[in-house]
CSV table of C-alpha atoms in Angstrom, one decimal:
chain,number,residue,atom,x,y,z
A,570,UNK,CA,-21.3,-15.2,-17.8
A,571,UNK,CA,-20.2,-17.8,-15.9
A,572,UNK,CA,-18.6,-15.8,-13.2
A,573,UNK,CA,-22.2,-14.2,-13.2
A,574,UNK,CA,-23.7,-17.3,-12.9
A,575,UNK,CA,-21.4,-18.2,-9.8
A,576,UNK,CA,-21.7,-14.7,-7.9
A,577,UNK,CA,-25.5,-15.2,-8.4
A,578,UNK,CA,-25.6,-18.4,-7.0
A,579,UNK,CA,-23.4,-17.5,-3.6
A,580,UNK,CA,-25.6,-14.2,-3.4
A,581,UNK,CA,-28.7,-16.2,-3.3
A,582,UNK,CA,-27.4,-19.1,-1.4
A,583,UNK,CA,-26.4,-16.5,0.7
A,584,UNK,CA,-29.6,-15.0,1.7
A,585,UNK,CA,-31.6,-18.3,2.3
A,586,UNK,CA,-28.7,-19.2,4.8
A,587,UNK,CA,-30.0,-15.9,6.4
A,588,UNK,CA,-33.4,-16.2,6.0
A,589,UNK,CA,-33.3,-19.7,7.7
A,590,UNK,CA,-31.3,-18.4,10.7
A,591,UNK,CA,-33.6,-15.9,11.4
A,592,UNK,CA,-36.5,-18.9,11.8
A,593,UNK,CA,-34.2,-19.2,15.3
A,594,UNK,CA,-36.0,-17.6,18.4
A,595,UNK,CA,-33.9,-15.2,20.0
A,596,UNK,CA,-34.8,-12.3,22.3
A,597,UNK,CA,-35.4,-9.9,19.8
A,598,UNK,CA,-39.1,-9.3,21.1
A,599,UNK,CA,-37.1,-8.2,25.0
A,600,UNK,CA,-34.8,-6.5,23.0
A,601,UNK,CA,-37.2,-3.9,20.7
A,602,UNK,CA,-39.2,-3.1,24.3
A,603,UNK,CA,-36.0,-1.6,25.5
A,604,UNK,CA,-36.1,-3.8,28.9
A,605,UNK,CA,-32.6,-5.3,27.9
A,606,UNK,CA,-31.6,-1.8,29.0
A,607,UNK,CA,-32.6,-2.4,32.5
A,608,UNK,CA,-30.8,-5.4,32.6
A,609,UNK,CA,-27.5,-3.9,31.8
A,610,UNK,CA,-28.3,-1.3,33.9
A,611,UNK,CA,-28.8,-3.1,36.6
A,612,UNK,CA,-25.5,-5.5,36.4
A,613,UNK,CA,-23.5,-2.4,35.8
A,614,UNK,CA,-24.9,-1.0,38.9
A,615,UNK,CA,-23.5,-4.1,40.6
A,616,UNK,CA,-20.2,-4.1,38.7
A,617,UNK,CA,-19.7,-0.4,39.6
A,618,UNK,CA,-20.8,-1.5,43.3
A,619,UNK,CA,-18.1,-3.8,43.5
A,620,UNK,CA,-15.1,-1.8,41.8
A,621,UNK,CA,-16.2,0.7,44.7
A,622,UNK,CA,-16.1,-1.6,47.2
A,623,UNK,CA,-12.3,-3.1,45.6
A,624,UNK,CA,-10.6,0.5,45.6
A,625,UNK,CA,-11.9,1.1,49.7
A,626,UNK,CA,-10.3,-2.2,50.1
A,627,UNK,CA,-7.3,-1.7,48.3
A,628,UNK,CA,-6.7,1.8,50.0
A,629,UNK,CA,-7.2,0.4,53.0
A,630,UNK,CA,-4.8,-2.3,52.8
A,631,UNK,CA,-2.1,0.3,51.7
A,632,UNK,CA,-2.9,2.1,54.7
A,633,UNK,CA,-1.7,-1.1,56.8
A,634,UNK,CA,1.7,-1.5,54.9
A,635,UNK,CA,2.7,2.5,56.0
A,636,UNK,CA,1.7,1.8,59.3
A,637,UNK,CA,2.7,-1.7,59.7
A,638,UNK,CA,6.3,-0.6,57.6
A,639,UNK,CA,6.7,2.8,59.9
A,640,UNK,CA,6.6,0.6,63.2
A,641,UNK,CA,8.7,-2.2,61.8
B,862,UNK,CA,-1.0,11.3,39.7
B,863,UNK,CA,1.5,8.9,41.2
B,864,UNK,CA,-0.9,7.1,42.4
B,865,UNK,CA,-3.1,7.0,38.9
B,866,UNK,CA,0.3,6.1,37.2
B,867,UNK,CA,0.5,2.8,39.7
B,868,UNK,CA,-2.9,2.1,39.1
B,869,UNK,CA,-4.0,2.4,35.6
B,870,UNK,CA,-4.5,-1.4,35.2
B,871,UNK,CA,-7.7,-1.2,38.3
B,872,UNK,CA,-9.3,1.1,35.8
B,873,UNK,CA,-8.4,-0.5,33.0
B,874,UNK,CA,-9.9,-4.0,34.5
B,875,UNK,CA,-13.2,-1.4,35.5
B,876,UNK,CA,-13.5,-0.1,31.6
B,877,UNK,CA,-13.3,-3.5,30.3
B,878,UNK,CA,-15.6,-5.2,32.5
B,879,UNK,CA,-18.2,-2.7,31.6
B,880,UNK,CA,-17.6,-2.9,27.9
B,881,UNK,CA,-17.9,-6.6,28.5
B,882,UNK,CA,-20.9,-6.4,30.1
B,883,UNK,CA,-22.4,-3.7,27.5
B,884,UNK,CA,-21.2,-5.4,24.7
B,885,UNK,CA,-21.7,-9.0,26.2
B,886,UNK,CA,-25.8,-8.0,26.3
B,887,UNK,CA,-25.9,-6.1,23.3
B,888,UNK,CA,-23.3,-7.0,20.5
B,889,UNK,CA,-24.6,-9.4,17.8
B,890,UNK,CA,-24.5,-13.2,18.4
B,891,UNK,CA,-25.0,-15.9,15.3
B,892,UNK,CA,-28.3,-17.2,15.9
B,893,UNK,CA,-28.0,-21.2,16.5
B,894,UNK,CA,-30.7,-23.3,17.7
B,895,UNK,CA,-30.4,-25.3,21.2
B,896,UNK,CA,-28.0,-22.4,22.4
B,897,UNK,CA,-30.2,-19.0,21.6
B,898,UNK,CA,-29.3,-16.1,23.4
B,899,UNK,CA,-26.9,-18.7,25.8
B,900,UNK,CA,-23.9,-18.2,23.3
B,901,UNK,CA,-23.5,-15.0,25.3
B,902,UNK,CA,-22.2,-17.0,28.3
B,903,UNK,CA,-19.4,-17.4,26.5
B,904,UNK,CA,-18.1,-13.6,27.9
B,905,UNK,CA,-18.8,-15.0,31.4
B,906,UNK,CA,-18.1,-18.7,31.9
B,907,UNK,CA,-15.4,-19.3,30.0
B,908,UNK,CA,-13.7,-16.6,30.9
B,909,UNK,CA,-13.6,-17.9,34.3
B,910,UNK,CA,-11.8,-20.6,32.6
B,911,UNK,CA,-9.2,-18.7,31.5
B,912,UNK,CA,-8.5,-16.4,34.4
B,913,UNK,CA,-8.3,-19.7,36.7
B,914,UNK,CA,-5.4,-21.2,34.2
B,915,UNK,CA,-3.5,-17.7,34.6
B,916,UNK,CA,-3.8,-17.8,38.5
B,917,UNK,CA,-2.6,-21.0,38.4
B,918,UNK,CA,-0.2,-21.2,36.1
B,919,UNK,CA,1.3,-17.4,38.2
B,920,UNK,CA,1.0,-19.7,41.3
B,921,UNK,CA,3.2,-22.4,39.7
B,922,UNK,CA,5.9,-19.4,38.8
B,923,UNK,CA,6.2,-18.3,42.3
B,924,UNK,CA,6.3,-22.1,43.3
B,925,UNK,CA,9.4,-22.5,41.4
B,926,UNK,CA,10.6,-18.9,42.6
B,927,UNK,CA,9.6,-20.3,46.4
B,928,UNK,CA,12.0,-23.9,45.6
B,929,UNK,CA,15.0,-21.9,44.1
B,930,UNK,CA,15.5,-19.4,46.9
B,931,UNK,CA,13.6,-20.4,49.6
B,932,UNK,CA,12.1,-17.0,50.1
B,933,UNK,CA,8.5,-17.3,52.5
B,934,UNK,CA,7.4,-14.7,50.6
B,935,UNK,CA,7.0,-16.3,47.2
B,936,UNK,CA,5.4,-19.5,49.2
B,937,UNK,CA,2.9,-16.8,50.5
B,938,UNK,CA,2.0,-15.6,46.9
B,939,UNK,CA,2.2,-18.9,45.4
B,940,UNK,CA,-0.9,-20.0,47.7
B,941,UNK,CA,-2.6,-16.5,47.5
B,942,UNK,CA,-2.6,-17.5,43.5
B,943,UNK,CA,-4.4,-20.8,43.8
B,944,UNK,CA,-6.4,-19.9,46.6
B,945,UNK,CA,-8.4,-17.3,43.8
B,946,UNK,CA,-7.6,-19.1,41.3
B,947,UNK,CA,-10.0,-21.7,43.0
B,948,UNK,CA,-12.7,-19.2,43.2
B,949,UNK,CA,-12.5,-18.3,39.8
B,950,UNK,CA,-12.7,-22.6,39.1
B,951,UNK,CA,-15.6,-22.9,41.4
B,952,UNK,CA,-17.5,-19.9,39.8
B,953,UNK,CA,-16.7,-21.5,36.4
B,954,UNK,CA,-18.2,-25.1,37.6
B,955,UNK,CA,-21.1,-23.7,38.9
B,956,UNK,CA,-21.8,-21.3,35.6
B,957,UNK,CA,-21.5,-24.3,33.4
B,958,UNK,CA,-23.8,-26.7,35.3
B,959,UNK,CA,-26.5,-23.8,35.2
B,960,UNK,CA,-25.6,-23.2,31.2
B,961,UNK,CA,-25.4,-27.4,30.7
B,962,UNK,CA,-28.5,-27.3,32.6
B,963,UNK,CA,-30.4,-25.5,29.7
B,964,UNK,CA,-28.1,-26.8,26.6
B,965,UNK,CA,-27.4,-29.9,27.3
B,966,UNK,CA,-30.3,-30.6,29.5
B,967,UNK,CA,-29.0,-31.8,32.7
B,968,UNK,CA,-26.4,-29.8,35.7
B,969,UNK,CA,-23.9,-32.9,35.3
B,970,UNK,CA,-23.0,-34.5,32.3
B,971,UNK,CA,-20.8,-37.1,32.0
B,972,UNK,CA,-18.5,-35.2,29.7
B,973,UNK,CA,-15.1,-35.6,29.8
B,974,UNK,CA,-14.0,-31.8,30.4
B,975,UNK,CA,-16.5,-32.1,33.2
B,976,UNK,CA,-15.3,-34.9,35.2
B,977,UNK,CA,-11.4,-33.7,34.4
B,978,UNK,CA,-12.1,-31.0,36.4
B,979,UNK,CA,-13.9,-32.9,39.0
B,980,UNK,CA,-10.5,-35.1,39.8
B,981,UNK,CA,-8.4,-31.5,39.4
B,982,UNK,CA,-10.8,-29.5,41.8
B,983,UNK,CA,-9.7,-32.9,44.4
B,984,UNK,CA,-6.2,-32.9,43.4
B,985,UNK,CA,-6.1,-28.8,44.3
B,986,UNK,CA,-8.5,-30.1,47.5
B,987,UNK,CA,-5.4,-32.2,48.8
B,988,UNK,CA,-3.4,-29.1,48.1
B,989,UNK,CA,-5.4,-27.1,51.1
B,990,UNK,CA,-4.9,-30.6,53.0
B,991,UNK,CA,-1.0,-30.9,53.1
B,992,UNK,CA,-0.9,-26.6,53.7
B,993,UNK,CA,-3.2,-26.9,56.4
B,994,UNK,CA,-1.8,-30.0,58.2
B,995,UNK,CA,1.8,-29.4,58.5
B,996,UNK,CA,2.8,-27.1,61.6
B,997,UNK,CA,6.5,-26.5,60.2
B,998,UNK,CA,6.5,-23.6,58.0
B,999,UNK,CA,9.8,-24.7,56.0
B,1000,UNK,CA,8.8,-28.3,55.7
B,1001,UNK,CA,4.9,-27.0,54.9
B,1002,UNK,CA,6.3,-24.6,52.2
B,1003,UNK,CA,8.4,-27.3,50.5
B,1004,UNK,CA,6.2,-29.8,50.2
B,1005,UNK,CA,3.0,-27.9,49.3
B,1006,UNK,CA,4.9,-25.7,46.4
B,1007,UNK,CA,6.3,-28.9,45.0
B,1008,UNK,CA,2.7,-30.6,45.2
B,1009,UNK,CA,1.4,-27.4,43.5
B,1010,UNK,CA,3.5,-27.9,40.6
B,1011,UNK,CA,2.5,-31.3,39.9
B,1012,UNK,CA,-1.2,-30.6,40.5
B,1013,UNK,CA,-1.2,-28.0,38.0
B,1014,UNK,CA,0.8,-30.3,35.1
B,1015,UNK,CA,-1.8,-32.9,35.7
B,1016,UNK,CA,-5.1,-30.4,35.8
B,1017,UNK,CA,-3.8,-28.9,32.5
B,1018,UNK,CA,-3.3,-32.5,31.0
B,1019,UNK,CA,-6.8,-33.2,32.3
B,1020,UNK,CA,-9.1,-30.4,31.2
B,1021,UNK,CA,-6.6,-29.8,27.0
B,1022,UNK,CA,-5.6,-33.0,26.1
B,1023,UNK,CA,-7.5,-36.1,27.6
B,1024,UNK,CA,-11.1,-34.6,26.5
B,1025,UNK,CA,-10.1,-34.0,23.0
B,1026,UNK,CA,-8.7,-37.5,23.0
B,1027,UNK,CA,-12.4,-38.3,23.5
B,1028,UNK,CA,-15.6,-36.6,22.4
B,1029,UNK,CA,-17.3,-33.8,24.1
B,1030,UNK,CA,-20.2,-32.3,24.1
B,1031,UNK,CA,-17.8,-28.7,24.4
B,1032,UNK,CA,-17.2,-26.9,21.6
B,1033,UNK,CA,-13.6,-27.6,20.1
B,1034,UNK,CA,-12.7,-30.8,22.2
B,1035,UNK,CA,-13.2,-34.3,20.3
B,1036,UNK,CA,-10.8,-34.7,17.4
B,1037,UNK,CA,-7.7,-32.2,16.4
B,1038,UNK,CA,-9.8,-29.0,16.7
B,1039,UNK,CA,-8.5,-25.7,16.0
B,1040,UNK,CA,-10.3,-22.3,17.6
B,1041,UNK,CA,-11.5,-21.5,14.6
B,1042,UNK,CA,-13.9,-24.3,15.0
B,1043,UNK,CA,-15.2,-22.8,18.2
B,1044,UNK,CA,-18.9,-21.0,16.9
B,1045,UNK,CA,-16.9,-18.1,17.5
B,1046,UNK,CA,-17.6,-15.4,14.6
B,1047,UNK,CA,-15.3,-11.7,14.3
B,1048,UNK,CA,-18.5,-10.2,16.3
B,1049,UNK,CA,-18.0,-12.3,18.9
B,1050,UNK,CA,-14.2,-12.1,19.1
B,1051,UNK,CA,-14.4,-8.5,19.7
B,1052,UNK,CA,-16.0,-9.1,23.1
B,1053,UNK,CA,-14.2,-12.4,23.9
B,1054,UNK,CA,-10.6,-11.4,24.2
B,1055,UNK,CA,-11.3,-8.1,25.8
B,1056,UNK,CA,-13.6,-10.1,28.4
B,1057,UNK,CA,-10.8,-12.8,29.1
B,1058,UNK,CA,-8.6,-9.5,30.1
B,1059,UNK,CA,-11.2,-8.5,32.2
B,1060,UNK,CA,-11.4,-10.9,33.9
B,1061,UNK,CA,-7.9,-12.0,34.3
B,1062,UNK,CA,-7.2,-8.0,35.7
B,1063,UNK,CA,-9.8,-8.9,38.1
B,1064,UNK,CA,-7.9,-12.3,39.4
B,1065,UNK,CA,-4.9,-10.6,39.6
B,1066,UNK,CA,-6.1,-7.6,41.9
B,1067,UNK,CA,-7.9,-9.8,43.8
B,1068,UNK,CA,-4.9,-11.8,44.5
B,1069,UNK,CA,-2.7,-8.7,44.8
B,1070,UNK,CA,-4.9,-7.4,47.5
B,1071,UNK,CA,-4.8,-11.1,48.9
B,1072,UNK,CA,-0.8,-11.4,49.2
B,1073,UNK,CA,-0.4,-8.3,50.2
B,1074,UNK,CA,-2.9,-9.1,53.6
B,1075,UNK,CA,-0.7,-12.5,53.8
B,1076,UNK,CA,2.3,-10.1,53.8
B,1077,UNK,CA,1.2,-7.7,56.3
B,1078,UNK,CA,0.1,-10.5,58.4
B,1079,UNK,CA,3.1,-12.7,58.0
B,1080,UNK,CA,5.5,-9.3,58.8
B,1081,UNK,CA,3.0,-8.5,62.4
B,1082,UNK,CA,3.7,-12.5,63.5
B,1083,UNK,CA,7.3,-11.9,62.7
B,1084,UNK,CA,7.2,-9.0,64.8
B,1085,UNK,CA,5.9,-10.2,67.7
């Protein structure tokens, strides 16, 4: 009973811990409309931009060592 | 497929960024007050952190490399390290003023973490001073990898131990803190460390790229 007693108590402690973290504003309004999908999309667009724009340079450079190592 | 072979880690560094920046936005964050949705910075600010203490500490590594054999090459991709790793720093100041900004309510505080890096963003200042002000390669090379050594002991004395010595308005500085103390739940964890590699892949190619231009342009000059 007293175990009972004990689980009880941490269950229920438990939930009000919960229920007074969700008194804490977060964007869950932005979040339900969807629009944080155009955010992501729109960083991952730049991300994606950017690994692009890495690989050109990267082959580009290894270009410069065959050439610059067949000359030398 | 040779080529894929040799570059597995580039895509790896692509995957992971994106699954840092799906799961940065979307992956559940404990709701606390002050910090809000900010907690989330945690995937890009601090990781900046981190990736600058692996450049740097690389850097130091070739330093040594550089003073034991006296080979141009490692002095050439000792500097390319701190050169990014100084970007990454600068990102990582200019991240945390805007997230101090809206936390702690001002783009400078006089924390200690803060001003440590201040004095280590000077030290690594004078770095680019001695590199850039002595014409002899050998005696330029010498000097600077030495200094680079030093600068780094101090800048990692400055930014771990002196702010915990003290108190801090960062998380896990002030006292004998452990990371568990950081507000860092198991939800968050499973974005954090795969954002630090991330990031860290992304230092390292950009440096790659950057030593191997030094390279090229150091073998051309010797050419000529």
């Amino acid at each position: 009973m007293k175990f009972l007693n004990t689980l009880l108590i941490l269950l229920v402690s438990r939930f009000t811990g919960m229920a007074q973290q969700a008194d804490i504003e977060m964007a869950d309004q932005f979040r339900a409309d969807g629009k944080i999908y155009v955010v992501i999309a729109v960083v991952l667009l730049i991300l994606v931009g950017i690994f692009i724009y890495l690989f050109n340079l990267d082959k580009k450079v290894t270009r410069l060592e065959k050439e610059v190592s067949k000359n030398a | 497929m040779e080529t894929l072979k040799k570059n597995y880690w580039k895509i790896a560094c692509m995957l992971l960024l994106i699954y840092t920046i799906w799961a940065g936005f979307m992956g559940k964050v404990p709701r606390q007050a002050i910090l809000n949705e900010t907690v989330r910075n945690l995937y890009f600010h601090v990781t900046m952190w981190f990736t600058m203490i692996f450049l740097l500490g690389t850097s130091v590594y070739h330093s040594i490399q550089y003073l034991r054999k006296s080979d141009i090459k490692s002095d050439l991709i000792s500097n390319a390290y701190v050169e990014t790793g100084l970007v990454f720093a600068t990102l990582g100041l200019v991240t945390g003023s805007l997230w101090a900004k809206f936390t702690w309510g001002d783009w400078w505080t006089n924390d200690p973490k803060l001003n440590s890096v201040a004095i280590g963003l000077l030290i690594y200042l004078a770095y680019g001073l001695v590199r850039s002000s002595m014409p002899d390669e050998q005696q330029k090379a010498r000097i600077s990898n030495v200094y680079n050594i030093f600068a780094f002991v101090i800048f990692m004395i400055l930014i771990w131990i002196l702010p915990r010595m003290t108190d801090s308005l960062h998380p896990g500085n002030g006292g004998n803190p452990g990371f568990s103390k950081y507000d860092l739940d198991s939800n968050m964890r499973l974005v954090f460390y795969p954002a630090i590699i991330a990031w860290t892949l992304l230092g390292y190619w950009i440096t790659n790229l950057r030593i191997r231009i030094k390279k090229l342009a150091y073998l051309i000059s010797e050419n000529e």
